[in-house]
Tab-separated table of C-alpha atoms and ligand atoms in Angstrom:
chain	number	residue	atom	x	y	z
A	1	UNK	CA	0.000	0.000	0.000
A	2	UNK	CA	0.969	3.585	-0.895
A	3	UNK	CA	1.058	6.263	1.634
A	4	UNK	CA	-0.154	9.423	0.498
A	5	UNK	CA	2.289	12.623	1.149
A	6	UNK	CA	2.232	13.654	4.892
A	7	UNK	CA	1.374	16.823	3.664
A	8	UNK	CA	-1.234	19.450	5.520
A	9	UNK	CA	-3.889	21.207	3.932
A	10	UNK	CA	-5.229	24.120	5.909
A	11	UNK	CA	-9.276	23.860	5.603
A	12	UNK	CA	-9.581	20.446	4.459
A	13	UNK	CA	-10.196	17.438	6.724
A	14	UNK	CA	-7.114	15.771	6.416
A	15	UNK	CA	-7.793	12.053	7.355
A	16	UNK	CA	-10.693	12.093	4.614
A	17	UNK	CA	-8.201	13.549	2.425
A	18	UNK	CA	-5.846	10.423	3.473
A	19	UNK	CA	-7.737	7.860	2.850
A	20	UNK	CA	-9.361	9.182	-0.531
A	21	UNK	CA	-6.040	9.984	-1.782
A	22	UNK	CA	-4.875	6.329	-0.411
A	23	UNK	CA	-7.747	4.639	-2.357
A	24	UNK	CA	-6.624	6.743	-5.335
A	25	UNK	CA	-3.072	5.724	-4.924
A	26	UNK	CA	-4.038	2.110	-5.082
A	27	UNK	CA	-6.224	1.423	-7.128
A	28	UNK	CA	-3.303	2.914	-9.946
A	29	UNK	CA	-2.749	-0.847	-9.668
A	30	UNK	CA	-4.897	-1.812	-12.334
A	31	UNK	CA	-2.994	-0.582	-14.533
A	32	UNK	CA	-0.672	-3.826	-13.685
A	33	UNK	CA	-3.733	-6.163	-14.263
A	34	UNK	CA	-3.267	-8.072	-17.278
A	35	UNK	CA	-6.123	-9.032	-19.263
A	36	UNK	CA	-6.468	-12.336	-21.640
A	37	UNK	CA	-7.337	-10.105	-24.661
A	38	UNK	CA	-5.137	-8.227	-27.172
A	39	UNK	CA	-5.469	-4.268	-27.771
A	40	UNK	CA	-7.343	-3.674	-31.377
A	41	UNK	CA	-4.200	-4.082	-33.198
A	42	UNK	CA	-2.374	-7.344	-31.335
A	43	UNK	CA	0.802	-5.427	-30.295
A	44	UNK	CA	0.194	-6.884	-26.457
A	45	UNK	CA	-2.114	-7.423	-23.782
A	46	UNK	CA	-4.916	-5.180	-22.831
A	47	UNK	CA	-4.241	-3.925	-19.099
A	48	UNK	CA	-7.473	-3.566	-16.533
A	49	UNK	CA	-7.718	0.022	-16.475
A	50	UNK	CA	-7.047	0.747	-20.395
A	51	UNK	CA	-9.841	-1.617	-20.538
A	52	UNK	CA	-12.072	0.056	-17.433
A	53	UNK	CA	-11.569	3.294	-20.021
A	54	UNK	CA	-12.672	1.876	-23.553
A	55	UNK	CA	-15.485	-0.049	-22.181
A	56	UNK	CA	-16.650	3.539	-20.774
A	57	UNK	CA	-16.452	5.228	-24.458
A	58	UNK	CA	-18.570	1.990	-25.715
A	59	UNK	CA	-21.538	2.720	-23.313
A	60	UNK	CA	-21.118	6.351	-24.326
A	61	UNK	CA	-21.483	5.678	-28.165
A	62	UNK	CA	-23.755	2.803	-27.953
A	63	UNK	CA	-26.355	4.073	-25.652
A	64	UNK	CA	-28.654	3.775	-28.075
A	65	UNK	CA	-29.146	0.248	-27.884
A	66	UNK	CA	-29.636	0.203	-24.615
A	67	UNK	CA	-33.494	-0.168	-23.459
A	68	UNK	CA	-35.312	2.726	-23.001
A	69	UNK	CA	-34.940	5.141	-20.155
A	70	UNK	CA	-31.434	3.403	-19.222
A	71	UNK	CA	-29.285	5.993	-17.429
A	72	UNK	CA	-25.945	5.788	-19.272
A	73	UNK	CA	-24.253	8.058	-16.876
A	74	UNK	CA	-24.991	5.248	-13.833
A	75	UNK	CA	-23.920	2.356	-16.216
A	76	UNK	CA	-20.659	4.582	-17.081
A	77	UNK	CA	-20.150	5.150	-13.350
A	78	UNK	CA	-20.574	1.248	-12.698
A	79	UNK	CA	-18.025	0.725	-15.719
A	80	UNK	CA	-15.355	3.075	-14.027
A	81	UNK	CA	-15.600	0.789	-10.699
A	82	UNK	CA	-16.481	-2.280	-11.844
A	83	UNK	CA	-12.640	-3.953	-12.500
A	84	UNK	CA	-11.235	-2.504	-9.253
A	85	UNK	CA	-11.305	-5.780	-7.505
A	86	UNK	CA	-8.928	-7.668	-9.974
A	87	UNK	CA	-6.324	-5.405	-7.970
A	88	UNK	CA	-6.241	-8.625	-5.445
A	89	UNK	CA	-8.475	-11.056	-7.599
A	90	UNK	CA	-6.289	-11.207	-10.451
A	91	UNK	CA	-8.070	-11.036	-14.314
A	92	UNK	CA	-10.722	-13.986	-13.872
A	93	UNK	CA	-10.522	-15.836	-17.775
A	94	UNK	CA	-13.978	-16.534	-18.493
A	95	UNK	CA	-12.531	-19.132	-20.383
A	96	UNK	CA	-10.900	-21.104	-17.383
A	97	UNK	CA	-13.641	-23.368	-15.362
A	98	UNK	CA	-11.883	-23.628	-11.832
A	99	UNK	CA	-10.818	-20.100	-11.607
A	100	UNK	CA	-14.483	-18.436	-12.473
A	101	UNK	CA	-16.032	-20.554	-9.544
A	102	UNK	CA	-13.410	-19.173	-7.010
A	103	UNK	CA	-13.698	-16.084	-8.751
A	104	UNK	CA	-16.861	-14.613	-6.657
A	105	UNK	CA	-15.103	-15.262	-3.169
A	106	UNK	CA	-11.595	-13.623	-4.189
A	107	UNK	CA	-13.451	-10.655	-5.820
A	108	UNK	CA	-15.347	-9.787	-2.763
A	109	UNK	CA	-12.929	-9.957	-0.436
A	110	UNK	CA	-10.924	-7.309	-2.817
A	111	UNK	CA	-13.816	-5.335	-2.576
A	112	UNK	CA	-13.870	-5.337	1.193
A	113	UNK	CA	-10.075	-4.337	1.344
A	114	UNK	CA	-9.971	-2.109	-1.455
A	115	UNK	CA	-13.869	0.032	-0.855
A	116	UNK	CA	-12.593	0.003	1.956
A	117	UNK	CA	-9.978	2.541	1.835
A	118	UNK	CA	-12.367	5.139	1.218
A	119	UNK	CA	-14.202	7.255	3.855
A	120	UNK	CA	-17.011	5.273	4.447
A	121	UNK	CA	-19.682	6.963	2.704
A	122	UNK	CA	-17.214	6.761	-0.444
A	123	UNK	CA	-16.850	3.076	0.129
A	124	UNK	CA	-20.719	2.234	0.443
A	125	UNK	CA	-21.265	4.132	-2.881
A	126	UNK	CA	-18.532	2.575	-4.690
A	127	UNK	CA	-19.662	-1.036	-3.392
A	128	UNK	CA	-23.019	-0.604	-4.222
A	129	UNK	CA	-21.755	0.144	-7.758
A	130	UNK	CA	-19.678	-2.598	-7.632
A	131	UNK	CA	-22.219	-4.793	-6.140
A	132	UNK	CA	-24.944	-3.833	-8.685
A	133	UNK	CA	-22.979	-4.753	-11.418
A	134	UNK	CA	-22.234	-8.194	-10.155
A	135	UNK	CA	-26.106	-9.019	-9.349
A	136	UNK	CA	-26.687	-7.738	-12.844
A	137	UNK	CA	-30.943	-7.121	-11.826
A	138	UNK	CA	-31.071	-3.586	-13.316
A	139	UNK	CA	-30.894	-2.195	-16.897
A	140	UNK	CA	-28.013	-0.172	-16.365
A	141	UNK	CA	-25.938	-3.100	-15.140
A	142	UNK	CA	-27.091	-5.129	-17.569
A	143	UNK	CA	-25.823	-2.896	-20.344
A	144	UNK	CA	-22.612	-2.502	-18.211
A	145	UNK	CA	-21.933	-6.170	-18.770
A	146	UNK	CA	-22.611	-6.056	-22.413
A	147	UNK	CA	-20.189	-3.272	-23.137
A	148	UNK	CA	-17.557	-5.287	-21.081
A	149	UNK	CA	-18.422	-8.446	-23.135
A	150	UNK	CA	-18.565	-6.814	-26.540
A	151	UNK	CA	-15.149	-5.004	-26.029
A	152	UNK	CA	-12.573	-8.848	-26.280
A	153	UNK	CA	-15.260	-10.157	-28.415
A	154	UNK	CA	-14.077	-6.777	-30.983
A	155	UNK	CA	-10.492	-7.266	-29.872
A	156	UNK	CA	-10.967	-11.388	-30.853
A	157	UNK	CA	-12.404	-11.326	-34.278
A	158	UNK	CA	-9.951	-8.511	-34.843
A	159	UNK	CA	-7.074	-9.942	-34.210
A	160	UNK	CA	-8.040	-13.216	-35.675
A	161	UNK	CA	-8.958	-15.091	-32.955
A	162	UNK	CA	-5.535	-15.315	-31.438
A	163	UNK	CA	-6.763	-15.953	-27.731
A	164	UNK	CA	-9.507	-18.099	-28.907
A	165	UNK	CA	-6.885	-19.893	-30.963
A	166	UNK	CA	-4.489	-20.013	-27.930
A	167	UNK	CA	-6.821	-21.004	-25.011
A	168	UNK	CA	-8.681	-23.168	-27.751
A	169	UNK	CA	-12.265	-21.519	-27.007
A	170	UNK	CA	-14.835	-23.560	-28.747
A	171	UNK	CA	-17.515	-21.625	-30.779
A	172	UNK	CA	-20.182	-22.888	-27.787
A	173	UNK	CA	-17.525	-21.150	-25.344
A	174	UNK	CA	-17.826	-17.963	-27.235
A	175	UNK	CA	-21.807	-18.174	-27.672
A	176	UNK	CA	-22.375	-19.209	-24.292
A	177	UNK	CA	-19.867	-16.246	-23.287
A	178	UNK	CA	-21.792	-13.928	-25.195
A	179	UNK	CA	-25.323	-14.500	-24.029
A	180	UNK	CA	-25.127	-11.598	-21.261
A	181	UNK	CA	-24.361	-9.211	-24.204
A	182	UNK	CA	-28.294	-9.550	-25.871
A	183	UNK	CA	-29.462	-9.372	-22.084
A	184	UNK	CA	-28.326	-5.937	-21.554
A	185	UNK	CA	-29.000	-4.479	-25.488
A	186	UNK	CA	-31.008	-7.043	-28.169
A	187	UNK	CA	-29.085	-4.825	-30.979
A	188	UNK	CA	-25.593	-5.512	-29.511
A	189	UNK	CA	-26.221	-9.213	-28.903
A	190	UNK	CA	-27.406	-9.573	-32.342
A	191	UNK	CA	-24.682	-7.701	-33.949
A	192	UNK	CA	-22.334	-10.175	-31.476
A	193	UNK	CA	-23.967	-13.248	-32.864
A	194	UNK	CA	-23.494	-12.162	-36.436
A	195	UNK	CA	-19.639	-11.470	-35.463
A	196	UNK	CA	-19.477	-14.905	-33.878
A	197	UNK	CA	-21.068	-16.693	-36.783
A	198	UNK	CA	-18.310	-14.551	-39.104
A	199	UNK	CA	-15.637	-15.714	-36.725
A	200	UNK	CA	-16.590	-19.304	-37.456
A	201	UNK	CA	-16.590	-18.799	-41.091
A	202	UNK	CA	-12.815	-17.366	-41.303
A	203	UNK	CA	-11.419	-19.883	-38.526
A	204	UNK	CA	-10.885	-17.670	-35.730
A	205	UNK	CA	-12.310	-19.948	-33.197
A	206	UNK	CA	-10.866	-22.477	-31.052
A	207	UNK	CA	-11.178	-26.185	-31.857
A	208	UNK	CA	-12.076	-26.338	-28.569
B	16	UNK	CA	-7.881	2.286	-39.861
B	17	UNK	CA	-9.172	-0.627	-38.679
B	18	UNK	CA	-12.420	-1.592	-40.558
B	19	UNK	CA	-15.292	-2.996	-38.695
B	20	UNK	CA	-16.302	-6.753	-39.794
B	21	UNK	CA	-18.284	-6.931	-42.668
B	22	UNK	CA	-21.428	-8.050	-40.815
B	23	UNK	CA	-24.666	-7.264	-41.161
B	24	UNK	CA	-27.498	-7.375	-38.526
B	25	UNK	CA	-31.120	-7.077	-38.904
B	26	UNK	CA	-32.854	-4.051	-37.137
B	27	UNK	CA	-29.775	-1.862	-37.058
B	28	UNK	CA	-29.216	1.004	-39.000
B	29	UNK	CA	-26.427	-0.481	-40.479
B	30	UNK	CA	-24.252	2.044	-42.126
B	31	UNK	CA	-24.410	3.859	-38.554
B	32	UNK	CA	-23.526	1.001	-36.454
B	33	UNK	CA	-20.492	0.815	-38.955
B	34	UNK	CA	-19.338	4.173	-37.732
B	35	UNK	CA	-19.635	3.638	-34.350
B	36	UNK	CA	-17.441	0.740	-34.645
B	37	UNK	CA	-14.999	2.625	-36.623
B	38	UNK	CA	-14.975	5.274	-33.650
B	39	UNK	CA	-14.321	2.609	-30.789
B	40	UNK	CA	-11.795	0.681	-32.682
B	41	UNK	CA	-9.872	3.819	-33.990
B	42	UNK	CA	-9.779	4.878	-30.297
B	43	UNK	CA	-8.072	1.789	-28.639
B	44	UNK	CA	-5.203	3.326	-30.378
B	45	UNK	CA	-4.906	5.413	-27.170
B	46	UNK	CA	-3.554	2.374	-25.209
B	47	UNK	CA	-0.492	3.193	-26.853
B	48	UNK	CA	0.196	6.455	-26.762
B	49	UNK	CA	2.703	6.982	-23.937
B	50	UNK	CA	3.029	10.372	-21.783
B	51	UNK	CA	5.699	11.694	-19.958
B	52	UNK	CA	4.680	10.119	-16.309
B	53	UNK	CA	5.117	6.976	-14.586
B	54	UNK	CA	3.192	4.678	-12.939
B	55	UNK	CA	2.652	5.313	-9.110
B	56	UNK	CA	4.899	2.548	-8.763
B	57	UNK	CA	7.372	3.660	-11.101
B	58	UNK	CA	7.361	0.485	-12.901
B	59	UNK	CA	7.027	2.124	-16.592
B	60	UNK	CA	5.534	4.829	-18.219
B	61	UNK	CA	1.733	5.699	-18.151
B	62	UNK	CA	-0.339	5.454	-21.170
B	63	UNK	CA	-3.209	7.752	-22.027
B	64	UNK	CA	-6.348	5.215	-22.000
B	65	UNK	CA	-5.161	3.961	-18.913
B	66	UNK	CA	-4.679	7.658	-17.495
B	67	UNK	CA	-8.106	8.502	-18.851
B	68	UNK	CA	-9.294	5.886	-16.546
B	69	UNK	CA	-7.304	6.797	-13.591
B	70	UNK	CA	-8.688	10.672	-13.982
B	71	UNK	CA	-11.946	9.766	-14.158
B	72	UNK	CA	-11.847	8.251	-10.501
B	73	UNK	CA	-10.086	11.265	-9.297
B	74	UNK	CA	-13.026	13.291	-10.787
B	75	UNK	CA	-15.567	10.839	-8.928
B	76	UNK	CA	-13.657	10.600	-5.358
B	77	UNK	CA	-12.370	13.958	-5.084
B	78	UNK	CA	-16.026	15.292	-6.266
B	79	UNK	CA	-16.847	17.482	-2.993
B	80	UNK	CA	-13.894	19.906	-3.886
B	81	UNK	CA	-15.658	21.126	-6.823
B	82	UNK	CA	-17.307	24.413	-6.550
B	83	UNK	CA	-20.863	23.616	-5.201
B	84	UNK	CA	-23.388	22.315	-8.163
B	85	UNK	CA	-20.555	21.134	-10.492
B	86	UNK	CA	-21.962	17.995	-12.723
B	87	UNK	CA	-19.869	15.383	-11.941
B	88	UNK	CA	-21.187	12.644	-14.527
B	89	UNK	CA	-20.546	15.857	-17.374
B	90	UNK	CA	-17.010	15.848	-15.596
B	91	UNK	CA	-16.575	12.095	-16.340
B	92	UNK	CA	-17.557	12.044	-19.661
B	93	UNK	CA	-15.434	15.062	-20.624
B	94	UNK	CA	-12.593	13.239	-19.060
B	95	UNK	CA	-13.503	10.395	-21.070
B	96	UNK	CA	-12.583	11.721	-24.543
B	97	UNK	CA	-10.324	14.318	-22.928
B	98	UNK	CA	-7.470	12.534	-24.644
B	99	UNK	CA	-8.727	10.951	-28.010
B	100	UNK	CA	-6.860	13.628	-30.122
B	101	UNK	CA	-3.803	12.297	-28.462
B	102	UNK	CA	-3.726	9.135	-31.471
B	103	UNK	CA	-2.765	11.603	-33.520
B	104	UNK	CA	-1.446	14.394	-32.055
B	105	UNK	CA	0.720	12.369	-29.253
B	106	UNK	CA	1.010	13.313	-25.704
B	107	UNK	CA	2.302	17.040	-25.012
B	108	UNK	CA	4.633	17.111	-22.318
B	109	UNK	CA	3.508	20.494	-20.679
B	110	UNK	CA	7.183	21.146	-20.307
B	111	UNK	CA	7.971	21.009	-24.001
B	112	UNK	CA	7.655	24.371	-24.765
B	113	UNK	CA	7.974	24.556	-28.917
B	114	UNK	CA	5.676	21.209	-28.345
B	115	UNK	CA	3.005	22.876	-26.472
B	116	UNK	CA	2.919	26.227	-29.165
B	117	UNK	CA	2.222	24.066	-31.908
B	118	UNK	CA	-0.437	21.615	-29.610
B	119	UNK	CA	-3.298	23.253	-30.356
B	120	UNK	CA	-3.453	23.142	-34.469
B	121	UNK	CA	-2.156	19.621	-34.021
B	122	UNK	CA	-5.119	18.402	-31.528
B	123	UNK	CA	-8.036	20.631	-33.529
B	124	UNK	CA	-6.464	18.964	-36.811
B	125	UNK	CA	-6.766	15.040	-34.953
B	126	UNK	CA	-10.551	16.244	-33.636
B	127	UNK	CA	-11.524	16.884	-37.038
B	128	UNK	CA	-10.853	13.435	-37.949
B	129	UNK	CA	-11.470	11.513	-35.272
B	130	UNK	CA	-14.749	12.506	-33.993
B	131	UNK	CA	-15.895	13.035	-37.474
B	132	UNK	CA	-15.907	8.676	-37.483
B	133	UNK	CA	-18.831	8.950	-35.652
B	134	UNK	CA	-22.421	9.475	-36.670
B	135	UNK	CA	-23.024	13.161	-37.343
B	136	UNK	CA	-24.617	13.950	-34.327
B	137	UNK	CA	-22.746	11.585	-31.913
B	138	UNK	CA	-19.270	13.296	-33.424
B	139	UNK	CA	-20.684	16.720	-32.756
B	140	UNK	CA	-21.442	15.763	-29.157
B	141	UNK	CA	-18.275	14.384	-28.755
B	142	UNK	CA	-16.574	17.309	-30.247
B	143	UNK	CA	-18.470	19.539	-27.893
B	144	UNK	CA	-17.247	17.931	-24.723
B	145	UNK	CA	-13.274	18.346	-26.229
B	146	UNK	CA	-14.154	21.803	-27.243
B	147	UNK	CA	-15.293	22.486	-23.387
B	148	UNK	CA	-12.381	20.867	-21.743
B	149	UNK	CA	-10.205	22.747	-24.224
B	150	UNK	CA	-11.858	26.499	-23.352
B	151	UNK	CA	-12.172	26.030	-19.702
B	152	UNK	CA	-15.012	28.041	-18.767
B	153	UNK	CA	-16.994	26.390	-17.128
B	154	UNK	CA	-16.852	24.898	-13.704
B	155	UNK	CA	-17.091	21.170	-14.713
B	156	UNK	CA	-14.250	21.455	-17.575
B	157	UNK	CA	-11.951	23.789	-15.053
B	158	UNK	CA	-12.467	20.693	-12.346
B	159	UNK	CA	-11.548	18.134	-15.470
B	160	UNK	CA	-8.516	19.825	-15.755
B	161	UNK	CA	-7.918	20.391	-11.868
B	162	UNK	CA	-7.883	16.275	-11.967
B	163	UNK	CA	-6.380	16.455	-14.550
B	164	UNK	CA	-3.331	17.781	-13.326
B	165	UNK	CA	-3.180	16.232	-10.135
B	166	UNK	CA	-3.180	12.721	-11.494
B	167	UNK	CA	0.580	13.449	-12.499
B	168	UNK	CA	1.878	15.735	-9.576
B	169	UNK	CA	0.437	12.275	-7.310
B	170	UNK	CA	2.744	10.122	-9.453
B	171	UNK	CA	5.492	12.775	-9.542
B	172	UNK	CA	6.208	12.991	-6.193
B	173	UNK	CA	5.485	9.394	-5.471
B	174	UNK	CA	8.436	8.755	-7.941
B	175	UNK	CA	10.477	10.694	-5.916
B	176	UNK	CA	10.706	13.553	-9.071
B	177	UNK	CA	11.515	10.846	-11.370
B	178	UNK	CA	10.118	12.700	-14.362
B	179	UNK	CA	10.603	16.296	-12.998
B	180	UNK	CA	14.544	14.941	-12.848
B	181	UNK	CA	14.668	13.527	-15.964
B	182	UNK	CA	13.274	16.675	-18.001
B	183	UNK	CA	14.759	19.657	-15.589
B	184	UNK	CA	11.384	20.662	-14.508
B	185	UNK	CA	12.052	23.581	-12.081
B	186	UNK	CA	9.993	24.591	-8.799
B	187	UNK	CA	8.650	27.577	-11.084
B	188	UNK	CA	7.981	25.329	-14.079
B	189	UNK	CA	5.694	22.872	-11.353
B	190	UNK	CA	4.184	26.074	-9.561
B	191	UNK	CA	3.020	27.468	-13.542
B	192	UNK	CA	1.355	23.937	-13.868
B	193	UNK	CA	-0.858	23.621	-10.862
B	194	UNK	CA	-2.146	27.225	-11.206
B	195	UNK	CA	-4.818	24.784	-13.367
B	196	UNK	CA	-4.918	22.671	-10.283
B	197	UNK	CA	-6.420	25.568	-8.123
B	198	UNK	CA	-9.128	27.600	-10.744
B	199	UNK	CA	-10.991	23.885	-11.243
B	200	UNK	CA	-10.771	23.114	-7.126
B	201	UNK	CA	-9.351	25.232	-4.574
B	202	UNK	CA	-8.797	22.698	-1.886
B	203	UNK	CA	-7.150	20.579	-4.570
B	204	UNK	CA	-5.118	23.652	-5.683
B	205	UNK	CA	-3.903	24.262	-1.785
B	206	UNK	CA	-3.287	20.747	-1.532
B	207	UNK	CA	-0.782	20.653	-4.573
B	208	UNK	CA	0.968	23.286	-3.498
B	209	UNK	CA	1.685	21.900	-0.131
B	210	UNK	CA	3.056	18.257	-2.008
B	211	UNK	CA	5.124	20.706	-4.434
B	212	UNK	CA	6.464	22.081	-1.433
B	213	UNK	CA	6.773	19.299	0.411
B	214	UNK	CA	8.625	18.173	-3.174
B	215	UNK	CA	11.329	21.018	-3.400
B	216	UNK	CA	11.893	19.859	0.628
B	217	UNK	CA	12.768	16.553	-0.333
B	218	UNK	CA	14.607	16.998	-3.349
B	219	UNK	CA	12.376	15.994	-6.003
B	220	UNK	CA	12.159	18.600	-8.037
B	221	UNK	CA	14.761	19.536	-11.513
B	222	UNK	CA	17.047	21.974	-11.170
B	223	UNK	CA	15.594	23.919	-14.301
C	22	CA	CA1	-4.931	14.268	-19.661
């Protein structure tokens, strides 16, 4: 853990100051979080927080799809937060069976350590983000997920399947993977059928 | 450019959905343009997605040092494309003085072509939220750039100077900087002048 400066500022309370500069300070850690997807153009792994940012301009220019009434500025708020855990829990590969049923435990005990840091008002806001994007039982989360789903599944097909081809992800992987994307926007998980059936065609996928 | 896969989906406009994809893959290119900070750790340099990321947590936790009735989510999603222009522009190191005379006709020059990817009236609203960060006048785009600015004083003095060393960054040169610091926030701006204080104590700063 990082200690902030000891520094005093003069009409500021300085252990809120503390600890919201020490949550800050820490969570800079994602940027260390390696991801099992490739940026756009394959030149290396995509890093947590490159990723927390790019699934934040998706909800942004796909809002559209998302149902009705769906507050994008809550679902981009969710997206900011919603990676922070893999600071302890490590990048969970959907992919890899014995790691995604441990994967609920680790992640909440990041988020205990981790909110945590926050003054506590702070913390219960950014849990409850955290939290409602997990449980995945309103719109906004919902759409959250698809973003995050539909962001590898565009970094996949365009760099030719090379983690499908590595990790050997079957096409029923990758469709099963993709379901939560039509449960937060119909459009989006249509379009990501369409690029998983086009995947298929050209060989990108897995042989499983 | 990257071109989006030559899918087609029923129910979507489909020449728009095109764009939109052309947009959010053009702008992963950001995940590899690298600025003149390090990571909190030190470990390597920052990129610009992942700093986008990192800013728009400072915006969120540090929200109650904006001047009362600031919009917060307008914050965030100025902060958000805050840096697109970068893919083409690169990172201007604030301390590159022929670099920063010439910034501005190289950024308005990248904005022309990268928000024009979008839809029409998606590239205008993106434009629109550059444009405001860019003037500074009003209270949400001054606290962008209060954030902004802190992000990479934190890392600065958590490197011990590393950067400030490295390019001969002076007390003065520091001071000029964070004047941004203070107009977005002023307890932000009175806490970075106590760390670039606290800096010069310590030895961190260039010698200029
Ligand atoms: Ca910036």
């Amino acid at each position: 853990m990082t200690e902030p400066a000891p520094v005093f500022t003069s009409g500021i309370d300085h252990e809120r100051l503390t600890s919201q500069l020490r949550f800050v300070l820490e969570v800079d850690k994602l940027k260390r979080v390696l991801r099992r997807s490739l940026l756009i153009d394959g030149a290396r792994r995509e890093n947590s927080a490159e990723h927390s940012w790019h699934v934040t301009v998706l909800a942004r220019v796909f809002a559209e799809y998302a149902p009705e009434g769906t507050d994008i500025d809550h679902v981009v708020n969710m997206l900011v937060v919603h990676d922070i855990v893999e600071i302890d829990a490590g990048d969970t590969f959907v992919y890899d069976r014995a790691a995604v049923r441990s994967q609920a435990e680790r992640e909440r005990a990041a988020a205990d350590r981790i909110f945590a840091l926050l003054p506590e008002d702070q913390a219960a806001w950014a849990r409850s983000l955290w939290d409602e994007f997990e449980e995945r039982k309103t719109p906004e989360a919902r759409f959250a997920r698809a973003v995050d789903r539909l962001s590898p599944l565009l970094a996949n097909w365009h760099t030719e399947g090379a983690m499908w081809q590595q990790f050997r992800v079957s096409k029923d992987d990758v469709l099963e993977n993709v379901k939560l994307i039509a449960e937060g926007s119909k459009p989006l998980g249509a379009y990501a059928l369409a690029l998983v059936d086009d995947a298929e065609r050209r060989g990108y996928l897995g042989r499983g």
